[in-house]
Coordinates of C-alpha atoms in Angstrom, one line a residue:
X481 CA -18.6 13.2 2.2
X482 CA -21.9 13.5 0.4
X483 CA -20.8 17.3 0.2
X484 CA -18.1 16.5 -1.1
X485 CA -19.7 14.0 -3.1
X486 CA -22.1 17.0 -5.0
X487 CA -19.2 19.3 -5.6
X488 CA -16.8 16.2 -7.5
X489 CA -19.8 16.1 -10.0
X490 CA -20.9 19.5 -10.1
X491 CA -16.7 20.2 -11.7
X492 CA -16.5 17.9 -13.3
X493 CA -20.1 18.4 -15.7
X494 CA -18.1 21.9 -15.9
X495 CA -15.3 23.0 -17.5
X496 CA -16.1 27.0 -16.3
X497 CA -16.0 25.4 -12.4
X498 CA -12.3 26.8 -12.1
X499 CA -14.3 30.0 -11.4
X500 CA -15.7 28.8 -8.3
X501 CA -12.4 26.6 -7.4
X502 CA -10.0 29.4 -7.8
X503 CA -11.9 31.6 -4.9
X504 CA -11.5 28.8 -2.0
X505 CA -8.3 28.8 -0.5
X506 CA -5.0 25.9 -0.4
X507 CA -5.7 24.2 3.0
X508 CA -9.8 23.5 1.3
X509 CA -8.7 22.7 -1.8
X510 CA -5.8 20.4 -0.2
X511 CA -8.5 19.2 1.9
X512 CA -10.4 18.4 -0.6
X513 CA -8.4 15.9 -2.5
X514 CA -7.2 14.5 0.9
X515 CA -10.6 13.5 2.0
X516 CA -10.7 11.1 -1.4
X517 CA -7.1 9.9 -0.6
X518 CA -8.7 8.9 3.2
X519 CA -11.6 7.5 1.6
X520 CA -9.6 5.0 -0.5
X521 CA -7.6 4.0 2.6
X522 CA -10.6 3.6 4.9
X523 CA -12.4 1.4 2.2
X524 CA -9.3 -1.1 1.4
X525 CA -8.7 -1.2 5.3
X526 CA -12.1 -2.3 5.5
X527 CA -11.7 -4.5 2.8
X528 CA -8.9 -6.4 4.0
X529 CA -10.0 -6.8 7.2
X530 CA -13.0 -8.4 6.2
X531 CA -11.0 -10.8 4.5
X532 CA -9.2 -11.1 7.4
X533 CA -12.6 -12.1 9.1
X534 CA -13.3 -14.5 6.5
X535 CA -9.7 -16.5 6.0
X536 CA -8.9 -16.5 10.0
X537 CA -11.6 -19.2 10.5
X538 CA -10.3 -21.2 8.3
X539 CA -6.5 -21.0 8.4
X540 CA -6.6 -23.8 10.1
X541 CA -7.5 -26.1 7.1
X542 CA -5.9 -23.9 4.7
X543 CA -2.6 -24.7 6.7
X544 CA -3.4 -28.6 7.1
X545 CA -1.0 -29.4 3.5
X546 CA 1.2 -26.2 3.6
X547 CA 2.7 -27.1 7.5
X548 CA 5.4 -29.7 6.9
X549 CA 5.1 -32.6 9.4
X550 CA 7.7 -32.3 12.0
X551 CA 8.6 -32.0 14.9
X552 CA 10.7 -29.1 17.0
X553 CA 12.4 -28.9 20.0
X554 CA 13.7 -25.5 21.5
X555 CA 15.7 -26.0 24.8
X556 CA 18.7 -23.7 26.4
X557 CA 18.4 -22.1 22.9
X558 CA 19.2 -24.8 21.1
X559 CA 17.3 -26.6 18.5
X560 CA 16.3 -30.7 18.0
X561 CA 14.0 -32.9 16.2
X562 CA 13.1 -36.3 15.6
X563 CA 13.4 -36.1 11.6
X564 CA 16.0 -37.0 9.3
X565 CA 18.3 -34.0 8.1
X566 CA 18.3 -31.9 6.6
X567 CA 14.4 -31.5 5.8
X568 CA 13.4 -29.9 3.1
X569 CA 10.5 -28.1 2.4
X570 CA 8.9 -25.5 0.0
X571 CA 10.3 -24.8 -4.0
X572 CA 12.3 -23.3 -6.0
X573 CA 10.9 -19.5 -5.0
X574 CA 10.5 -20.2 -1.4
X575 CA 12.7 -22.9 0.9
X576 CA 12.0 -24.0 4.8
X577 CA 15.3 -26.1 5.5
X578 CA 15.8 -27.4 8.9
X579 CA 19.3 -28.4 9.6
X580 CA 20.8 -28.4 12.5
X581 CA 24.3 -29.6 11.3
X582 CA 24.1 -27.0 8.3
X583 CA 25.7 -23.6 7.6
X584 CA 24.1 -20.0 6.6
X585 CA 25.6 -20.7 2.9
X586 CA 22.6 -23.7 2.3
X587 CA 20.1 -20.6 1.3
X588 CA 22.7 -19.1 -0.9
X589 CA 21.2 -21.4 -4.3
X590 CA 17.5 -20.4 -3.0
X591 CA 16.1 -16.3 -3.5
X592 CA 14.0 -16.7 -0.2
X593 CA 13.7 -18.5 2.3
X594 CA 13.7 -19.9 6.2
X595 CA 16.9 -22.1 8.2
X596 CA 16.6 -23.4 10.9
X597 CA 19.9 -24.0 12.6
X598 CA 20.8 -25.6 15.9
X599 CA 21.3 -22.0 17.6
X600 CA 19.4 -20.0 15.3
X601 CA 17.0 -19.3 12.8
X602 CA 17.9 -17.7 9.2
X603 CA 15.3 -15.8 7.0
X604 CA 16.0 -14.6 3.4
X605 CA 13.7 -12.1 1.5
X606 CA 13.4 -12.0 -1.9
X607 CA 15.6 -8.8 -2.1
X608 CA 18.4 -10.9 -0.6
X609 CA 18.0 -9.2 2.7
X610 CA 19.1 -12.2 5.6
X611 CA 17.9 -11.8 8.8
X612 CA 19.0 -13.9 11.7
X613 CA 17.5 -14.5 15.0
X614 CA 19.1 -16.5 18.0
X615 CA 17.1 -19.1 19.5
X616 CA 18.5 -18.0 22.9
X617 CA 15.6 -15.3 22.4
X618 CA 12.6 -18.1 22.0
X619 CA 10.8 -19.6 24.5
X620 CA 11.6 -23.4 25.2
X621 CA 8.8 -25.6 23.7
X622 CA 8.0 -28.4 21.5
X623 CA 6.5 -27.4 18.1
X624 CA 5.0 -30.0 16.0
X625 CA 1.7 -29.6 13.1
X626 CA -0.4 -30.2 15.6
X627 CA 1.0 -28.1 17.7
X628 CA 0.6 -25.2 16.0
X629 CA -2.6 -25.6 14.1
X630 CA -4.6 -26.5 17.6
X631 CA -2.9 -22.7 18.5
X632 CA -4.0 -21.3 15.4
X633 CA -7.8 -23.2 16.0
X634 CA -7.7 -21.6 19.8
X635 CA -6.3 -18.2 18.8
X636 CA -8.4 -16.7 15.8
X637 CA -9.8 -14.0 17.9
X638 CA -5.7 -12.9 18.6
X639 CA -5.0 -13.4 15.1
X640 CA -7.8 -11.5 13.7
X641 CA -6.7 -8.6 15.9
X642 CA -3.3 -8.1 15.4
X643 CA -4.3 -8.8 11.8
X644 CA -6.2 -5.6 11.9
X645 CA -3.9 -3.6 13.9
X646 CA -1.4 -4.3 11.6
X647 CA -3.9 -3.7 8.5
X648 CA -4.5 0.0 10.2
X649 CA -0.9 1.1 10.8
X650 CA 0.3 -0.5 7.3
X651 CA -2.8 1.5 6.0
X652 CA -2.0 4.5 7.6
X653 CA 1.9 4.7 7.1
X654 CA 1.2 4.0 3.1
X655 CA -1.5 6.6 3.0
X656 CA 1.5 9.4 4.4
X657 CA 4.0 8.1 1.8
X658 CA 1.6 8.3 -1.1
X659 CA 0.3 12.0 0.8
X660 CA 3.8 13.2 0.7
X661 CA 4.7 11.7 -3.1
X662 CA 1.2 12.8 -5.2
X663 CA 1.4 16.4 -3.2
X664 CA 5.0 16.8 -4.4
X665 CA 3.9 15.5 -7.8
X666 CA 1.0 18.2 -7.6
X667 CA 3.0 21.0 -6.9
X668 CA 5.9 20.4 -10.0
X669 CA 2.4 19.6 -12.3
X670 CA 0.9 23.1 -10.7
X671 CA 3.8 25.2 -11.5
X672 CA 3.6 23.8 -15.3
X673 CA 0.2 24.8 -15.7
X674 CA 1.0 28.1 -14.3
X675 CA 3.6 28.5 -16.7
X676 CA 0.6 27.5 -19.1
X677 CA -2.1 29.9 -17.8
X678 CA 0.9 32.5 -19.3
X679 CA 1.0 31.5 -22.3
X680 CA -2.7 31.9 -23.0
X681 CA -3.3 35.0 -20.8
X682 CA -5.0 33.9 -17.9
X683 CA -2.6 35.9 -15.0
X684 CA -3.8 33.2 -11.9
X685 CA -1.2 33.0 -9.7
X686 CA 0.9 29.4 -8.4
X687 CA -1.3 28.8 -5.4
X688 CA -4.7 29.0 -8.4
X689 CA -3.1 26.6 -10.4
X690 CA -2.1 24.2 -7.4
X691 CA -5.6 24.6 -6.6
X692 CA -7.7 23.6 -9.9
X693 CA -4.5 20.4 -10.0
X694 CA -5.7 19.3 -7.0
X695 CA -9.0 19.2 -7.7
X696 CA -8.3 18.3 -11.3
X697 CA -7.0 14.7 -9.4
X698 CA -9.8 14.1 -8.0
X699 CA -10.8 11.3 -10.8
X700 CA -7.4 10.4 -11.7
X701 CA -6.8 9.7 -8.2
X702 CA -10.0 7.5 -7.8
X703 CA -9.3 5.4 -11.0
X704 CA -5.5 5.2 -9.9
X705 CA -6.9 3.0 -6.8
X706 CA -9.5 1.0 -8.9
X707 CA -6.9 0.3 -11.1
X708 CA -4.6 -1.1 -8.8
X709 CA -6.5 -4.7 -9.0
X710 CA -6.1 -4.2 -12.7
X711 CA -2.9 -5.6 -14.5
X712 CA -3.7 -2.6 -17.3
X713 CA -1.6 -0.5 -15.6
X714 CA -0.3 1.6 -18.0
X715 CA -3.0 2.2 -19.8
X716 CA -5.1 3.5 -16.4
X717 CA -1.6 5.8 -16.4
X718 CA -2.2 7.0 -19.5
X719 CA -6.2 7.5 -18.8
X720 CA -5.2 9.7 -15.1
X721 CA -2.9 11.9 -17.0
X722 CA -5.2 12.8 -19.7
X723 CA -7.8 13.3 -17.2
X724 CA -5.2 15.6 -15.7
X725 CA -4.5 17.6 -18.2
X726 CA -8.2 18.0 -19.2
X727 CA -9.8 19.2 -16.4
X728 CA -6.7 21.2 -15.3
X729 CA -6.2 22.9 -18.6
X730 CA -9.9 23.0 -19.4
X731 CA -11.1 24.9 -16.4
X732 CA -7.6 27.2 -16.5
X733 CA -8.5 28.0 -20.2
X734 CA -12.3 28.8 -19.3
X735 CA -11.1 31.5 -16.8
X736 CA -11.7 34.9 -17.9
X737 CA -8.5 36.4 -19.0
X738 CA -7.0 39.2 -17.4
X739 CA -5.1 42.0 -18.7
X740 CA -1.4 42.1 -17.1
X741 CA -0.8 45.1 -15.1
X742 CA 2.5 46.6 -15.9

Protein backbone atom coordinates (compact mmCIF):
# COMPACT_ATOMS: atom_id res chain seq x y z
CA UNK A 1 0.00 0.00 0.00
CA UNK A 2 2.77 2.44 0.59
CA UNK A 3 3.00 2.20 -3.40
CA UNK A 4 -0.03 2.92 -3.68
CA UNK A 5 0.25 5.32 -0.99
CA UNK A 6 3.13 7.56 -3.32
CA UNK A 7 1.13 7.35 -6.44
CA UNK A 8 -2.41 8.91 -4.52
CA UNK A 9 -0.15 11.97 -3.76
CA UNK A 10 1.96 12.09 -6.69
CA UNK A 11 -2.00 12.80 -8.79
CA UNK A 12 -3.17 14.45 -6.86
CA UNK A 13 -0.12 17.47 -6.52
CA UNK A 14 -0.84 17.10 -10.49
CA UNK A 15 -3.37 17.97 -12.54
CA UNK A 16 -1.08 16.79 -15.98
CA UNK A 17 -1.08 13.01 -14.01
CA UNK A 18 -3.94 11.92 -16.41
CA UNK A 19 -0.94 11.40 -18.80
CA UNK A 20 0.48 8.73 -16.81
CA UNK A 21 -3.07 7.37 -15.66
CA UNK A 22 -4.45 7.10 -19.09
CA UNK A 23 -1.46 4.48 -20.22
CA UNK A 24 -2.22 1.74 -17.40
CA UNK A 25 -5.00 -0.43 -18.17
CA UNK A 26 -8.99 -1.00 -16.44
CA UNK A 27 -8.32 -4.11 -14.21
CA UNK A 28 -5.02 -1.52 -12.50
CA UNK A 29 -6.77 1.29 -12.45
CA UNK A 30 -9.99 -0.72 -11.02
CA UNK A 31 -7.51 -2.14 -8.77
CA UNK A 32 -6.39 0.71 -7.74
CA UNK A 33 -9.46 2.34 -6.18
CA UNK A 34 -10.47 -1.14 -4.87
CA UNK A 35 -7.39 -1.54 -2.75
CA UNK A 36 -8.72 2.00 -0.82
CA UNK A 37 -12.34 0.52 -0.75
CA UNK A 38 -10.45 -2.83 1.14
CA UNK A 39 -8.46 -0.58 3.16
CA UNK A 40 -11.54 1.24 4.71
CA UNK A 41 -13.18 -2.18 5.40
CA UNK A 42 -10.09 -3.77 6.91
CA UNK A 43 -9.66 -0.65 9.23
CA UNK A 44 -13.44 -0.38 10.52
CA UNK A 45 -13.38 -4.24 10.92
CA UNK A 46 -10.60 -3.70 13.02
CA UNK A 47 -12.13 -1.07 14.67
CA UNK A 48 -15.09 -2.66 15.75
CA UNK A 49 -13.68 -5.62 16.79
CA UNK A 50 -11.56 -3.86 19.17
CA UNK A 51 -14.55 -2.56 20.55
CA UNK A 52 -15.85 -5.67 20.68
CA UNK A 53 -12.67 -6.57 22.92
CA UNK A 54 -13.21 -3.74 25.00
CA UNK A 55 -17.36 -3.91 25.75
CA UNK A 56 -17.34 -7.96 25.99
CA UNK A 57 -15.67 -7.81 29.38
CA UNK A 58 -17.91 -5.81 30.64
CA UNK A 59 -21.36 -6.66 29.33
CA UNK A 60 -21.91 -8.17 32.12
CA UNK A 61 -22.29 -4.90 34.23
CA UNK A 62 -23.51 -2.99 31.37
CA UNK A 63 -26.47 -5.55 31.40
CA UNK A 64 -26.94 -5.60 35.36
CA UNK A 65 -30.08 -2.56 34.94
CA UNK A 66 -31.02 -3.31 31.21
CA UNK A 67 -32.02 -7.33 32.14
CA UNK A 68 -35.56 -7.14 33.61
CA UNK A 69 -35.76 -9.38 36.73
CA UNK A 70 -37.63 -12.53 35.95
CA UNK A 71 -37.86 -15.50 35.77
CA UNK A 72 -38.44 -18.15 32.63
CA UNK A 73 -39.40 -21.47 32.25
CA UNK A 74 -39.29 -23.34 28.85
CA UNK A 75 -40.65 -27.01 29.09
CA UNK A 76 -42.39 -29.33 26.16
CA UNK A 77 -42.27 -25.94 24.29
CA UNK A 78 -44.26 -24.16 26.44
CA UNK A 79 -43.49 -21.16 28.42
CA UNK A 80 -44.00 -20.18 32.53
CA UNK A 81 -42.90 -17.85 35.08
CA UNK A 82 -43.33 -16.87 38.48
CA UNK A 83 -44.17 -13.03 37.78
CA UNK A 84 -47.29 -11.25 37.52
CA UNK A 85 -48.67 -10.73 33.89
CA UNK A 86 -48.22 -9.42 31.67
CA UNK A 87 -44.64 -7.83 32.41
CA UNK A 88 -43.72 -5.11 30.87
CA UNK A 89 -40.49 -3.87 30.00
CA UNK A 90 -38.65 -1.41 27.78
CA UNK A 91 -40.39 2.20 26.21
CA UNK A 92 -42.07 3.66 23.95
CA UNK A 93 -39.35 2.79 20.88
CA UNK A 94 -38.58 -0.66 22.11
CA UNK A 95 -41.16 -3.19 24.28
CA UNK A 96 -40.18 -6.75 26.00
CA UNK A 97 -43.81 -8.02 27.04
CA UNK A 98 -44.12 -11.36 28.50
CA UNK A 99 -47.55 -12.70 28.41
CA UNK A 100 -48.38 -15.86 28.35
CA UNK A 101 -52.20 -15.39 28.19
CA UNK A 102 -51.73 -12.56 25.46
CA UNK A 103 -52.23 -12.42 21.68
CA UNK A 104 -49.71 -11.26 18.66
CA UNK A 105 -52.01 -7.89 18.38
CA UNK A 106 -50.30 -6.52 22.09
CA UNK A 107 -47.21 -5.21 19.86
CA UNK A 108 -49.45 -3.71 17.31
CA UNK A 109 -49.44 0.07 19.58
CA UNK A 110 -45.49 -0.49 19.92
CA UNK A 111 -42.87 0.07 16.46
CA UNK A 112 -40.50 -2.71 17.86
CA UNK A 113 -40.42 -5.01 19.96
CA UNK A 114 -40.17 -8.76 21.75
CA UNK A 115 -43.47 -11.22 23.01
CA UNK A 116 -43.17 -13.70 24.70
CA UNK A 117 -46.14 -16.09 24.48
CA UNK A 118 -46.90 -19.34 26.09
CA UNK A 119 -45.85 -21.28 22.75
CA UNK A 120 -43.91 -18.76 21.15
CA UNK A 121 -41.83 -15.87 20.92
CA UNK A 122 -42.76 -12.64 18.70
CA UNK A 123 -40.14 -10.08 17.52
CA UNK A 124 -41.08 -6.77 15.67
CA UNK A 125 -38.40 -4.61 13.83
CA UNK A 126 -38.77 -1.18 13.44
CA UNK A 127 -39.76 -1.67 9.63
CA UNK A 128 -42.77 -3.56 10.99
CA UNK A 129 -41.22 -6.82 9.86
CA UNK A 130 -42.74 -9.64 12.78
CA UNK A 131 -40.96 -12.65 13.08
CA UNK A 132 -42.15 -15.56 15.07
CA UNK A 133 -40.30 -18.45 16.57
CA UNK A 134 -41.96 -21.54 18.22
CA UNK A 135 -40.69 -22.48 21.52
CA UNK A 136 -41.02 -26.14 20.49
CA UNK A 137 -37.58 -25.21 18.76
CA UNK A 138 -35.76 -24.02 22.26
CA UNK A 139 -34.08 -26.05 24.56
CA UNK A 140 -35.98 -26.70 27.92
CA UNK A 141 -34.37 -24.50 30.76
CA UNK A 142 -34.92 -22.05 33.33
CA UNK A 143 -33.85 -18.49 32.48
CA UNK A 144 -33.59 -15.95 35.11
CA UNK A 145 -30.91 -12.50 35.48
CA UNK A 146 -28.76 -14.43 36.98
CA UNK A 147 -29.01 -16.86 34.76
CA UNK A 148 -27.93 -15.31 31.96
CA UNK A 149 -25.52 -12.79 33.13
CA UNK A 150 -23.29 -15.79 35.00
CA UNK A 151 -23.51 -17.22 30.97
CA UNK A 152 -22.55 -13.97 29.61
CA UNK A 153 -19.53 -13.71 32.64
CA UNK A 154 -18.44 -17.57 31.58
CA UNK A 155 -18.73 -16.99 27.80
CA UNK A 156 -16.85 -13.78 26.73
CA UNK A 157 -14.30 -15.66 24.84
CA UNK A 158 -17.64 -17.28 22.66
CA UNK A 159 -19.10 -13.92 22.46
CA UNK A 160 -16.10 -12.06 21.39
CA UNK A 161 -15.79 -14.59 18.58
CA UNK A 162 -18.85 -14.85 16.98
CA UNK A 163 -18.83 -11.11 17.45
CA UNK A 164 -15.96 -10.95 15.13
CA UNK A 165 -17.10 -13.54 12.74
CA UNK A 166 -20.04 -11.73 12.30
CA UNK A 167 -18.05 -8.29 12.21
CA UNK A 168 -16.03 -9.99 9.03
CA UNK A 169 -18.96 -11.38 7.00
CA UNK A 170 -21.19 -8.14 7.68
CA UNK A 171 -17.88 -6.32 6.59
CA UNK A 172 -17.31 -8.23 3.76
CA UNK A 173 -20.99 -8.61 2.28
CA UNK A 174 -21.25 -4.49 2.66
CA UNK A 175 -17.96 -3.96 1.03
CA UNK A 176 -19.50 -6.09 -2.33
CA UNK A 177 -22.73 -3.96 -2.22
CA UNK A 178 -21.00 -0.67 -1.97
CA UNK A 179 -18.24 -2.50 -4.83
CA UNK A 180 -21.06 -3.20 -7.03
CA UNK A 181 -23.12 0.40 -6.43
CA UNK A 182 -19.89 3.11 -6.56
CA UNK A 183 -18.53 0.94 -9.81
CA UNK A 184 -21.89 1.36 -11.48
CA UNK A 185 -21.89 4.97 -10.32
CA UNK A 186 -18.36 5.25 -11.97
CA UNK A 187 -19.14 3.96 -15.08
CA UNK A 188 -22.57 6.47 -15.76
CA UNK A 189 -20.03 9.44 -14.19
CA UNK A 190 -17.21 8.03 -16.88
CA UNK A 191 -19.31 8.12 -19.80
CA UNK A 192 -20.25 11.94 -18.92
CA UNK A 193 -16.87 12.90 -18.86
CA UNK A 194 -16.31 11.24 -22.09
CA UNK A 195 -19.02 13.04 -23.49
CA UNK A 196 -16.97 16.03 -21.94
CA UNK A 197 -13.44 15.18 -23.16
CA UNK A 198 -15.65 15.87 -26.81
CA UNK A 199 -16.56 18.90 -26.21
CA UNK A 200 -13.12 20.30 -25.48
CA UNK A 201 -11.20 18.06 -27.97
CA UNK A 202 -9.40 15.65 -26.08
CA UNK A 203 -10.48 12.22 -28.32
CA UNK A 204 -9.70 9.61 -25.05
CA UNK A 205 -11.77 6.89 -25.43
CA UNK A 206 -14.68 5.46 -22.57
CA UNK A 207 -12.32 2.96 -20.93
CA UNK A 208 -9.67 6.56 -20.47
CA UNK A 209 -12.30 8.37 -18.87
CA UNK A 210 -13.43 5.39 -16.61
CA UNK A 211 -9.93 5.23 -15.77
CA UNK A 212 -8.85 8.96 -14.58
CA UNK A 213 -12.98 8.61 -12.60
CA UNK A 214 -11.63 5.95 -10.77
CA UNK A 215 -8.72 7.33 -9.80
CA UNK A 216 -10.28 10.75 -9.53
CA UNK A 217 -12.32 8.88 -6.38
CA UNK A 218 -9.74 8.12 -4.79
CA UNK A 219 -10.19 11.16 -2.10
CA UNK A 220 -13.86 11.37 -2.42
CA UNK A 221 -14.02 7.94 -1.56
CA UNK A 222 -11.62 8.27 1.53
CA UNK A 223 -13.58 11.39 2.93
CA UNK A 224 -16.97 9.50 2.06
CA UNK A 225 -15.84 6.91 4.97
CA UNK A 226 -14.40 9.60 7.46
CA UNK A 227 -17.47 11.28 7.01
CA UNK A 228 -19.70 8.61 7.90
CA UNK A 229 -19.06 9.42 11.86
CA UNK A 230 -19.95 12.97 10.82
CA UNK A 231 -23.66 14.10 10.89
CA UNK A 232 -22.49 16.79 8.02
CA UNK A 233 -23.40 14.62 5.58
CA UNK A 234 -24.39 16.59 2.93
CA UNK A 235 -21.96 18.85 2.94
CA UNK A 236 -19.03 15.87 2.76
CA UNK A 237 -21.54 15.01 -0.49
CA UNK A 238 -21.09 18.20 -1.80
CA UNK A 239 -17.16 18.28 -0.97
CA UNK A 240 -16.64 14.36 -2.91
CA UNK A 241 -18.46 15.54 -5.92
CA UNK A 242 -16.46 18.60 -6.32
CA UNK A 243 -13.45 16.75 -5.70
CA UNK A 244 -14.81 14.53 -8.49
CA UNK A 245 -15.32 16.70 -10.95
CA UNK A 246 -11.87 18.47 -10.25
CA UNK A 247 -9.54 15.99 -10.55
CA UNK A 248 -11.61 14.20 -13.28
CA UNK A 249 -12.08 17.18 -15.46
CA UNK A 250 -8.72 18.71 -14.49
CA UNK A 251 -6.47 15.95 -15.49
CA UNK A 252 -9.01 15.19 -18.77
CA UNK A 253 -8.51 18.99 -19.73
CA UNK A 254 -4.62 18.81 -19.23
CA UNK A 255 -4.44 16.01 -21.80
CA UNK A 256 -2.92 17.00 -24.96
CA UNK A 257 -5.56 17.28 -27.53
CA UNK A 258 -5.73 15.26 -30.37
CA UNK A 259 -6.83 16.05 -33.83
CA UNK A 260 -10.01 13.70 -34.82
CA UNK A 261 -9.17 11.47 -37.58
CA UNK A 262 -11.93 11.44 -40.13
Amino acid sequence: MIVTFRETLASLQDLKYGQTIIKKTVGQALWYWTKYLLLITALGVTLAIAALAYYVPQLPKLLQDQIPNLDLTIKDGQASTTVQQPFYAGDDKFIFILDTAGKLEDLDKYPAGVLILEDKVVAKKDSGDIRVYPLKDFPDGSFTKAVVLDWIKNNQLTILGLGAVTVVFLGLFITGLTWIWKVSGLVIFALLVWVASRLIKRTVSIADSLKLVLYASVLPTLIGAVSVLSPSSQISSIIQLGLLLLYSLGWLWYLPAKKVIK
